Short mmCIF file of C-alpha atoms and ligand atoms in Angstrom, two decimals:
data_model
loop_
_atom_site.label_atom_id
_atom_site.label_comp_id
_atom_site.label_asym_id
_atom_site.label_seq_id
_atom_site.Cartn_x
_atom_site.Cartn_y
_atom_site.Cartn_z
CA UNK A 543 0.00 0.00 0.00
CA UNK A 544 1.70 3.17 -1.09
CA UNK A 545 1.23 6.35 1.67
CA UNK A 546 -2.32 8.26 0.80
CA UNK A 547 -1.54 11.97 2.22
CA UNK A 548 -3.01 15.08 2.89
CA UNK A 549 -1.16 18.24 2.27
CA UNK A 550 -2.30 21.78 3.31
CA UNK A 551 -4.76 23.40 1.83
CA UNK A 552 -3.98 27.15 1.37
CA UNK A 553 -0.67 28.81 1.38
CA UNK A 554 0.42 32.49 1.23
CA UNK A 555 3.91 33.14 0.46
CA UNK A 556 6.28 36.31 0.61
CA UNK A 557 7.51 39.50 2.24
CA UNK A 558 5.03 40.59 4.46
CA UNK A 559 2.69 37.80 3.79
CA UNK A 560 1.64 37.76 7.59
CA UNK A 561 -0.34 41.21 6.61
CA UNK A 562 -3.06 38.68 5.27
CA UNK A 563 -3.32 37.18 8.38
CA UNK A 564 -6.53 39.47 9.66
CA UNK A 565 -8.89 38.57 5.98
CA UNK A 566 -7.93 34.92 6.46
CA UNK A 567 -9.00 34.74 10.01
CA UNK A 568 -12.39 37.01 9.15
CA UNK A 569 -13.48 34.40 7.11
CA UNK A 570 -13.53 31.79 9.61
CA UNK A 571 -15.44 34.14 12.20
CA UNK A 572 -18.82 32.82 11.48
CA UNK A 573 -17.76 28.89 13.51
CA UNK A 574 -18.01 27.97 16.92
CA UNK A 575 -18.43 30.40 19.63
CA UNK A 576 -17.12 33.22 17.20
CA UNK A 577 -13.41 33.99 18.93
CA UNK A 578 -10.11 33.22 17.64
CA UNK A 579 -7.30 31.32 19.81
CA UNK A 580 -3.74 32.83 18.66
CA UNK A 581 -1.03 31.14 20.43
CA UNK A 582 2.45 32.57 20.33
CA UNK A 583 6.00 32.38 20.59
CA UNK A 584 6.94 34.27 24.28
CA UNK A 585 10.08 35.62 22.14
CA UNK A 586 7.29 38.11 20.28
CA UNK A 587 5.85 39.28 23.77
CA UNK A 588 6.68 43.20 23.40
CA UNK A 589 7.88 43.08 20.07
CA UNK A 590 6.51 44.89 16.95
CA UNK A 591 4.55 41.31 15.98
CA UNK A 592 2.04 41.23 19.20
CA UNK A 593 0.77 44.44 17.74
CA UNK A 594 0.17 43.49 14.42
CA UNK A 595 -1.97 40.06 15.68
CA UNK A 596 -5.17 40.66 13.73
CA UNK A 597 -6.82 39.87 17.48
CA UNK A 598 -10.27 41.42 18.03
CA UNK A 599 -11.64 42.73 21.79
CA UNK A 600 -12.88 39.08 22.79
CA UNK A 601 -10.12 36.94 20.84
CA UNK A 602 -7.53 35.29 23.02
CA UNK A 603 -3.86 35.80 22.18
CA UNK A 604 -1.89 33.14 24.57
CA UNK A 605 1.81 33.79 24.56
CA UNK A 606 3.81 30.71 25.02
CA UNK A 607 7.34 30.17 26.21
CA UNK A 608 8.61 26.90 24.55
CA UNK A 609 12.22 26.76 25.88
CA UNK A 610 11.98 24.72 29.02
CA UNK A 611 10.50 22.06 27.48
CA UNK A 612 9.66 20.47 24.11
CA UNK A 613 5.50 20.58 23.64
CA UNK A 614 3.67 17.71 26.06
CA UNK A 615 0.33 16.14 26.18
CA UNK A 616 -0.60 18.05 29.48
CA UNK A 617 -0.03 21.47 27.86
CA UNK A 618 -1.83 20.51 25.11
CA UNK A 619 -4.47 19.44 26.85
CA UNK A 620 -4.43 22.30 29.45
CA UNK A 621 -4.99 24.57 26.96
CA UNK A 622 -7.78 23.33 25.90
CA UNK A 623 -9.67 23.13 28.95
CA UNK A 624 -8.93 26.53 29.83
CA UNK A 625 -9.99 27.91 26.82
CA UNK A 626 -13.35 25.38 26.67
CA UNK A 627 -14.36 26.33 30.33
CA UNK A 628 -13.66 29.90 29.72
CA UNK A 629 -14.99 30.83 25.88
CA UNK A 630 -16.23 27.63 24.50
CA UNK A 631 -14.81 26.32 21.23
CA UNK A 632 -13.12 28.84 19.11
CA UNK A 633 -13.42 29.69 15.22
CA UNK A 634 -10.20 28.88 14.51
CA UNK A 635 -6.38 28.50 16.33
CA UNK A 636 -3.44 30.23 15.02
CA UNK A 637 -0.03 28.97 15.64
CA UNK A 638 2.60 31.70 15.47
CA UNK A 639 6.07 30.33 16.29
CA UNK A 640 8.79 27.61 15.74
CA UNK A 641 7.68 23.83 15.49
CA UNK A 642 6.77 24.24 18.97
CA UNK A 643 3.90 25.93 18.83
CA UNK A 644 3.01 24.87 14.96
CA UNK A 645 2.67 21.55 17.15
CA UNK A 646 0.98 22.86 20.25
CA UNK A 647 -1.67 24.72 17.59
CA UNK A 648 -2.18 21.43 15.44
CA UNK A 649 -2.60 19.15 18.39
CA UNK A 650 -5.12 21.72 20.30
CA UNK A 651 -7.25 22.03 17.22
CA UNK A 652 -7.78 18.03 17.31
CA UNK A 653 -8.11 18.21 21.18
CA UNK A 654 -11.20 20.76 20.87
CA UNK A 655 -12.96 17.95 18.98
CA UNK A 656 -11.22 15.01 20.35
CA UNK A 657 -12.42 13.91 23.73
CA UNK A 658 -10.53 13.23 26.83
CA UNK A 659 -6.42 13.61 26.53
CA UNK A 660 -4.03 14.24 23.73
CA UNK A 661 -1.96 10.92 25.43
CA UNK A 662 -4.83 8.58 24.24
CA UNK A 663 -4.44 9.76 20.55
CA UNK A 664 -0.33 9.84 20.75
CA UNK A 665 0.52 7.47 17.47
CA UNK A 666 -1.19 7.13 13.62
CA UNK A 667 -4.86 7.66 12.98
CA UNK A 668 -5.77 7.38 16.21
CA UNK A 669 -7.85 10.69 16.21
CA UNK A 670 -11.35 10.23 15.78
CA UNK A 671 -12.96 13.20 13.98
CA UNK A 672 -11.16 16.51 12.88
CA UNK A 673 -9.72 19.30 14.73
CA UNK A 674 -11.10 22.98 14.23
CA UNK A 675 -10.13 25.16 11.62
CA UNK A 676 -5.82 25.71 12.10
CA UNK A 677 -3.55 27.95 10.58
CA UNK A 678 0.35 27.98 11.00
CA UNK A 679 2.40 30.82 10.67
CA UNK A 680 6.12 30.16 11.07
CA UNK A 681 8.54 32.59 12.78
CA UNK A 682 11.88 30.04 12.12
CA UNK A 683 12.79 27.58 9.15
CA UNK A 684 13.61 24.22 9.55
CA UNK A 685 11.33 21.22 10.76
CA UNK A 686 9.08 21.27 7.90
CA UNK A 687 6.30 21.07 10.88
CA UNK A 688 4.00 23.41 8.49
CA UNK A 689 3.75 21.22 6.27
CA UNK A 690 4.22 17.76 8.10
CA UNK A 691 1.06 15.50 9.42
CA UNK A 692 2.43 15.49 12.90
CA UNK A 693 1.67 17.20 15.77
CA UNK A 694 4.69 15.65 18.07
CA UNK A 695 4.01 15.78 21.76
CA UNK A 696 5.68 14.10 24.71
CA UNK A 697 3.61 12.41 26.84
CA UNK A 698 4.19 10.71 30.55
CA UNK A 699 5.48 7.40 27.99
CA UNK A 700 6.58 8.75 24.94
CA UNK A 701 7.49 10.93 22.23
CA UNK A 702 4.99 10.54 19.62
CA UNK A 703 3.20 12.61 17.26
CA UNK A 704 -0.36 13.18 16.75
CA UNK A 705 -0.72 11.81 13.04
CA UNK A 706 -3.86 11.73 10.56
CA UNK A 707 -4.52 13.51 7.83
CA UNK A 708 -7.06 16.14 10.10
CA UNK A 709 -3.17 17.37 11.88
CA UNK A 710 -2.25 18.99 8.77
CA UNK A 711 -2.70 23.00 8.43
CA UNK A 712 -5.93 24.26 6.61
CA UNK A 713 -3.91 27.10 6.13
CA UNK A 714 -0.24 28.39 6.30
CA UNK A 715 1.07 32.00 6.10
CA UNK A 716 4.97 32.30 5.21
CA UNK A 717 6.76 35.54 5.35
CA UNK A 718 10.35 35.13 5.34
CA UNK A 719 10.89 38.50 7.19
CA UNK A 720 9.29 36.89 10.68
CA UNK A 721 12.51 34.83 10.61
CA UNK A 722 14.97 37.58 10.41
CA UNK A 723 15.33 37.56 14.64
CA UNK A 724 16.16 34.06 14.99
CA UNK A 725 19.24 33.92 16.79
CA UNK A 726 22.30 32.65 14.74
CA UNK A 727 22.50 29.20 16.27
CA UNK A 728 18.89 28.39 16.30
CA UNK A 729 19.18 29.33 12.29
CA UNK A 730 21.68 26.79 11.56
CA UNK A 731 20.35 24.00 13.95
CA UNK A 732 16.82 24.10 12.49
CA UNK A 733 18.36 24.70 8.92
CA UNK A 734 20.18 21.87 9.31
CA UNK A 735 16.99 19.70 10.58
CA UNK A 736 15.73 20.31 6.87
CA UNK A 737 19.22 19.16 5.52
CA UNK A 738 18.67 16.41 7.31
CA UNK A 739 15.98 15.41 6.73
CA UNK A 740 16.53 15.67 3.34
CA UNK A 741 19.69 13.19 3.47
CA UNK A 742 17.81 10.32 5.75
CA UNK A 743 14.61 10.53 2.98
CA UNK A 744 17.04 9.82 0.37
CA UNK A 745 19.51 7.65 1.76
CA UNK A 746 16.74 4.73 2.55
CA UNK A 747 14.81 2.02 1.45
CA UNK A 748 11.37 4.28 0.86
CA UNK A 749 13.33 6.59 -1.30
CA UNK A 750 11.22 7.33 -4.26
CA UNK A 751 10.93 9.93 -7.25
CA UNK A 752 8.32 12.20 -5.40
CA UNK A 753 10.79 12.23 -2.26
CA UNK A 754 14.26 12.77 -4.20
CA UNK A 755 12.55 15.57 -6.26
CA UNK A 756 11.25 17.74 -3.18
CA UNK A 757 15.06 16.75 -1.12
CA UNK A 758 16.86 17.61 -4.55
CA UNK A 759 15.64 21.30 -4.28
CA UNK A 760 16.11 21.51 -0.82
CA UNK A 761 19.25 20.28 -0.55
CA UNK A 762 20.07 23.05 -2.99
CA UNK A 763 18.95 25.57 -1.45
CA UNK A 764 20.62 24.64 1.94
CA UNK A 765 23.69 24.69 -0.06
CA UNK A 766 23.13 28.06 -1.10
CA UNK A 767 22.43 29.46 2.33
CA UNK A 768 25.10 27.61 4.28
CA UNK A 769 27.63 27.08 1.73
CA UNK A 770 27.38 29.29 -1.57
CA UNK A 771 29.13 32.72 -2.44
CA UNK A 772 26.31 34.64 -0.69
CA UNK A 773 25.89 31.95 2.20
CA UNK A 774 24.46 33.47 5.53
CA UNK A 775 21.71 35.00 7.40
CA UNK A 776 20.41 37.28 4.78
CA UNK A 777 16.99 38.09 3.69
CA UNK A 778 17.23 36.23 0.47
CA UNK A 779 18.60 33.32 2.11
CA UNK A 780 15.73 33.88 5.04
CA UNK A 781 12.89 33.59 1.43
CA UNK A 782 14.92 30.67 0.57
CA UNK A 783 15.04 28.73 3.98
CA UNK A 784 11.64 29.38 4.44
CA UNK A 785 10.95 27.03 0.55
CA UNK A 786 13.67 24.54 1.97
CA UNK A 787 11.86 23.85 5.31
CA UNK A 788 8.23 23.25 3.09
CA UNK A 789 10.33 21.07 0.72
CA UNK A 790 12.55 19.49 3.41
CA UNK A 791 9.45 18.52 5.44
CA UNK A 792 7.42 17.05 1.47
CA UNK A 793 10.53 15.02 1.25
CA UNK A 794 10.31 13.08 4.26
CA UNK A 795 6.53 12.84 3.85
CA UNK A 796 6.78 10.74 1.06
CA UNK A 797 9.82 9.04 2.26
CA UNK A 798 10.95 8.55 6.19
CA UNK A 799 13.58 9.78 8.30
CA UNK A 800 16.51 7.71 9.51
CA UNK A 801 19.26 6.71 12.57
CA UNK A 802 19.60 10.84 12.82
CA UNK A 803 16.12 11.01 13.98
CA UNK A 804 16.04 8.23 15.97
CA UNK A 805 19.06 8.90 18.17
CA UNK A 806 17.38 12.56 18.47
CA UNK A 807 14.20 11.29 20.02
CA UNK A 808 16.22 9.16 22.43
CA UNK A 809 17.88 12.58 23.17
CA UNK A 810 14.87 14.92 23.73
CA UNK A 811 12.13 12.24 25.28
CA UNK A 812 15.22 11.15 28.29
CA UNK A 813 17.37 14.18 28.05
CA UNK A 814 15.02 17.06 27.12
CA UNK A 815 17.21 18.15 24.55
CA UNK A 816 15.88 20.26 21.97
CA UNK A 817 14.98 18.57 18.20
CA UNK A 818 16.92 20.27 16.17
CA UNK A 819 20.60 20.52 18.05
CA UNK A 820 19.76 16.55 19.03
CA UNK A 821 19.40 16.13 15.38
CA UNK A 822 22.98 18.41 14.66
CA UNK A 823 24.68 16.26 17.61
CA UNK A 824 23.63 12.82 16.65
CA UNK A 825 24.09 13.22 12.59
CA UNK A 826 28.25 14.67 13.35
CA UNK A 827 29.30 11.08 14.37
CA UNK A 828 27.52 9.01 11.66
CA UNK A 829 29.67 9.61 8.87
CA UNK A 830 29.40 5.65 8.32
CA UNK A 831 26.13 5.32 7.48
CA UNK A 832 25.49 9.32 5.99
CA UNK A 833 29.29 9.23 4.54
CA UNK A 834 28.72 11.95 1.76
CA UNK A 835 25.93 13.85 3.75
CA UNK A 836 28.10 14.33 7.26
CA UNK A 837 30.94 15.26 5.02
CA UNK A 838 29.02 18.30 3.43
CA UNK A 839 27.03 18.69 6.64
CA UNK A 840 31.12 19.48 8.14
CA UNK A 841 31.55 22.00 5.65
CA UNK A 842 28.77 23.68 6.24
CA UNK A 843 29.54 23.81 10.06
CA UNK A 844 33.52 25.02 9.37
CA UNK A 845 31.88 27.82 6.92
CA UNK A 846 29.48 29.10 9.37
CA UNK A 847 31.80 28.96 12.62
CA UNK A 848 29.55 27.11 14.29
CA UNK A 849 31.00 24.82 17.43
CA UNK A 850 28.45 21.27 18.48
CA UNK A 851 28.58 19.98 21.53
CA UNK A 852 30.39 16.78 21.91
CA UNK A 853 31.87 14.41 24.20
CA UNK A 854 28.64 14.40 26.10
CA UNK A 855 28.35 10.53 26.38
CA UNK A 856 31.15 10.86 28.63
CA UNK A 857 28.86 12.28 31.18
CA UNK A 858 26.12 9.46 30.66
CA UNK A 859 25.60 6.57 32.91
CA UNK A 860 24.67 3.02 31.56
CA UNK A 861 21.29 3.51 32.45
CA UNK A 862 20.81 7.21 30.78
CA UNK A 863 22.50 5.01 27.73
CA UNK A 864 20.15 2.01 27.99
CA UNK A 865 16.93 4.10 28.26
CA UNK A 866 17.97 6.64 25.21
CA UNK A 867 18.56 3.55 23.15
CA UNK A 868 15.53 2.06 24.27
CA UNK A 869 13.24 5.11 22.84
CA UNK A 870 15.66 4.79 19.76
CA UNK A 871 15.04 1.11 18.65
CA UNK A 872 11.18 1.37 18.95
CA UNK A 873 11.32 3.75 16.10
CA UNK A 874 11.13 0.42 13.91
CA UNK A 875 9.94 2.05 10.81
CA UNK A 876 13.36 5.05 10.79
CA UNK A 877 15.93 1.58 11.12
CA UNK A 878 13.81 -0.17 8.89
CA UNK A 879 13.91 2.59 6.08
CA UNK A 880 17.50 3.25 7.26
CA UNK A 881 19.57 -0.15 7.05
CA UNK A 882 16.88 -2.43 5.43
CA UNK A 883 13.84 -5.15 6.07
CA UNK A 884 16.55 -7.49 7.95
CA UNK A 885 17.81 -4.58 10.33
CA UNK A 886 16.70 -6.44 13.25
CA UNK A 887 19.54 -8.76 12.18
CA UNK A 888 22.00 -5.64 12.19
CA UNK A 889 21.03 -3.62 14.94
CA UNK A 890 20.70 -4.82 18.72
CA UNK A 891 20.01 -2.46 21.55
CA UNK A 892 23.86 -2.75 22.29
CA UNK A 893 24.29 -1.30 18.53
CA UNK A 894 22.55 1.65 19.57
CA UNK A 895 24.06 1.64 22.75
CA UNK A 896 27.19 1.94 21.14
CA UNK A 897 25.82 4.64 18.78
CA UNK A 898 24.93 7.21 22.04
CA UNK A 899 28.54 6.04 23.24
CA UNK A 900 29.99 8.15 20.26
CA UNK A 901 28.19 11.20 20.91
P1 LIG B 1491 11.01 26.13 18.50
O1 LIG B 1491 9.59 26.40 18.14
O2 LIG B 1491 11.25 25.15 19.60
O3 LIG B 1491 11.77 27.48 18.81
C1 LIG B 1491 13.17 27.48 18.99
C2 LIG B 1491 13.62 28.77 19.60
O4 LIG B 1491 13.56 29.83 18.64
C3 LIG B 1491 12.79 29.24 20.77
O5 LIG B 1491 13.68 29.78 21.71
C4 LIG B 1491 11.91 30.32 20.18
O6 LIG B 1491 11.49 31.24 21.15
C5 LIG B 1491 12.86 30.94 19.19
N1 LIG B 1491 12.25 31.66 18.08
C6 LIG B 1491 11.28 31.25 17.23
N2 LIG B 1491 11.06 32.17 16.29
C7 LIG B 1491 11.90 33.21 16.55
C8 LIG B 1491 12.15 34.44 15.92
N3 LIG B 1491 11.52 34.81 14.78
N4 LIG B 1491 13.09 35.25 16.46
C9 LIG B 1491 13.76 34.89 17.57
N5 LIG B 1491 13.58 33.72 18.20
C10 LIG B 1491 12.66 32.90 17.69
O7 LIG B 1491 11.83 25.70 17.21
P2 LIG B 1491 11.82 24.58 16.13
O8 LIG B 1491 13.18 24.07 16.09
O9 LIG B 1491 11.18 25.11 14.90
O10 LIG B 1491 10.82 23.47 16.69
C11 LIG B 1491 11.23 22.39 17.49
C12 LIG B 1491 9.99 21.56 17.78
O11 LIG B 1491 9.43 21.09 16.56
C13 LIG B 1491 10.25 20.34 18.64
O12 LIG B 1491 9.25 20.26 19.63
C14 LIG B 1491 10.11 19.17 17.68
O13 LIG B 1491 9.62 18.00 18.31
C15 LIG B 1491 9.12 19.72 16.69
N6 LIG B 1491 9.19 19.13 15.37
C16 LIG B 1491 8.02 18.88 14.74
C17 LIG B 1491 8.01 18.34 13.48
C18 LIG B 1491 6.70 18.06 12.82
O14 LIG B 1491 6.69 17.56 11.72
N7 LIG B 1491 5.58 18.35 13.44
C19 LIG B 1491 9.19 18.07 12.81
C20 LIG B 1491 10.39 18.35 13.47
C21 LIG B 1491 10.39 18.90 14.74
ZN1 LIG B 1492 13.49 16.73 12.16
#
């Protein structure tokens, strides 16, 4: 059975884009109990952005710091009974922010409509009807979570994602000048998730046409940004990153992602450590199974100065080791798209083990 997807159904693209925001929500105003739920990155608390939220008098703008943790089931599904006991079901929820709070927007939407909590409905097509009308607008480039049919949440087990067709966006709003302000380390990190990405759809067994041609461009344009004559954070490269993330995050839609993303998980569900630096730590150290992909992915760290974290596992006890690489080898489907059908014959838990040993 070949993979039967959903993609998003509107997008707006360009320089100042998010000045459509307020028409796009209007037209939604007429469902539910007639309020909008915007929920924000913290980082825009104060900044020119909070003022230019299309937010009427009885709309609720919730401002959201995502740093301590990674989005989890009990946010998720806090939010939603605040805003139910308070206002009802709103017309629509607006995501404004990183992959964070894409996530936290897409998973509250299904949670609205979706009884009980988000940890029942943590794994694929487990959701039972569809979430409320959702829009994403991204403020930084790189997980391809507009796009993507994943809301990923940790819960009190695991890491897992929200997935059915209803997570996707109805609507996504990309302006390439809301990324400007990311700060110079978070720009590579989640540029290089997209890389990434790109590299583990390819270099697999589910690697198809459709996949290849969305990585292809991608992969180009990361080269452009982090390698080429003009490489940097500029605003052209901030229009391009913005087309790599969407591409990045196609790619692995119609493909999978690989050992990078399975170490990472292991890394944020026991360590907390964020996606897309997990992602940057992991991939440095498997040059043998990414050999042409870590070597550019080097480059591209050398040209933009930037210095990873390593040595960590030094600090790790057997147990921290054990548990990471127990998340890691239940994420059958990356090692089978990875190494093969007959992985299991290849890769042990003291394989993977030995894997978080490296880092
Ligand atoms: P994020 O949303 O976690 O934000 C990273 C940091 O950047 C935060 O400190 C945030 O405040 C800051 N930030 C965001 N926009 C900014 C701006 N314009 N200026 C200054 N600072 C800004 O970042 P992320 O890396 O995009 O998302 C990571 C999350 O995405 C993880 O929870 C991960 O699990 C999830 N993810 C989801 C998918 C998916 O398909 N749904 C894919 C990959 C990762
Ligand atoms: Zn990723």
């Amino acid at each position: 059975m070949h993979k039967n997807f959903k993609g998003v159904e509107k997008t707006v693209y360009g320089r100042g884009a998010f000045s459509q925001l307020g028409p796009i929500v209007e037209e939604r105003r007429g469902e539910n109990d007639h309020f909008m739920l915007f929920l924000v990155d913290n980082y825009f608390k104060g900044k020119d952005l909070e003022r230019r939220i299309p937010a009427q008098p009885d709309d609720i703008v919730q401002f959201i710091d995502v740093d301590p943790e990674e989005p989890t089931t009990k946010q998720v599904d806090g939010i939603r009974d605040s805003v139910m006991a308070s206002m009802g079901i709103p017309s629509a929820v607006i995501g404004i922010g990183g992959g964070s709070i894409m996530d936290i927007a897409k998973a509250v939407s299904l949670m609205f409509t979706n009884e009980g909590s988000s940890v029942k409905y943590q794994g694929l097509n487990l959701i039972k009807k569809p979430g409320i009308y959702h829009i994403g607008v991204p403020t930084i480039s790189g997980t391809g979570a507009e796009v993507s049919m994943t809301a990923v949440l940790t819960g009190p087990e695991k890491k897992l994602g929200l997935k059915c067709e209803w997570t996707v966006f109805n609507q996504i709003v990309l302006d390439p000048e809301l990324i400007a302000s990311v700060p110079r380390d978070k720009w590579f990190y989640a540029g290089m998730d997209t890389y990434i990405h790109c590299i583990e759809s390819r270099d697999g067994i589910l690697n198809n046409a459709y996949s290849t041609a969305y990585g292809n461009q991608a992969l180009d344009l990361c080269r452009e940004i982090y390698l080429g004559d003009k490489a940097g954070q500029t605003p052209e490269n901030d229009d391009k990153l913005m087309v790599a993330s969407l591409m990045g995050g196609l790619s692995l839609t119609y493909s999978e992602v690989g050992i990078v993303h399975a170490l990472s998980y292991g890394l944020s569900k026991i360590l907390g450590s964020k996606h897309c630096i997990s992602n940057c730590i992991a991939f440095q150290h498997l040059g043998d199974y990414y050999p042409q992909g870590v070597a550019e992915f080097n480059e591209m760290i050398r040209k933009n100065n930037i210095v990873l974290p390593r040595n960590l596992a030094k600090g790790w006890s057997e147990e921290t080791i054990t548990a990471m690489a127990n998340v890691s080898i239940k994420l059958e489907h990356m090692w089978n798209h990875a190494i093969g059908t007959d992985w299991k014959s290849k890769v042990t838990l003291d394989t993977v083990k030995d894997l978080f040993r490296r880092l």
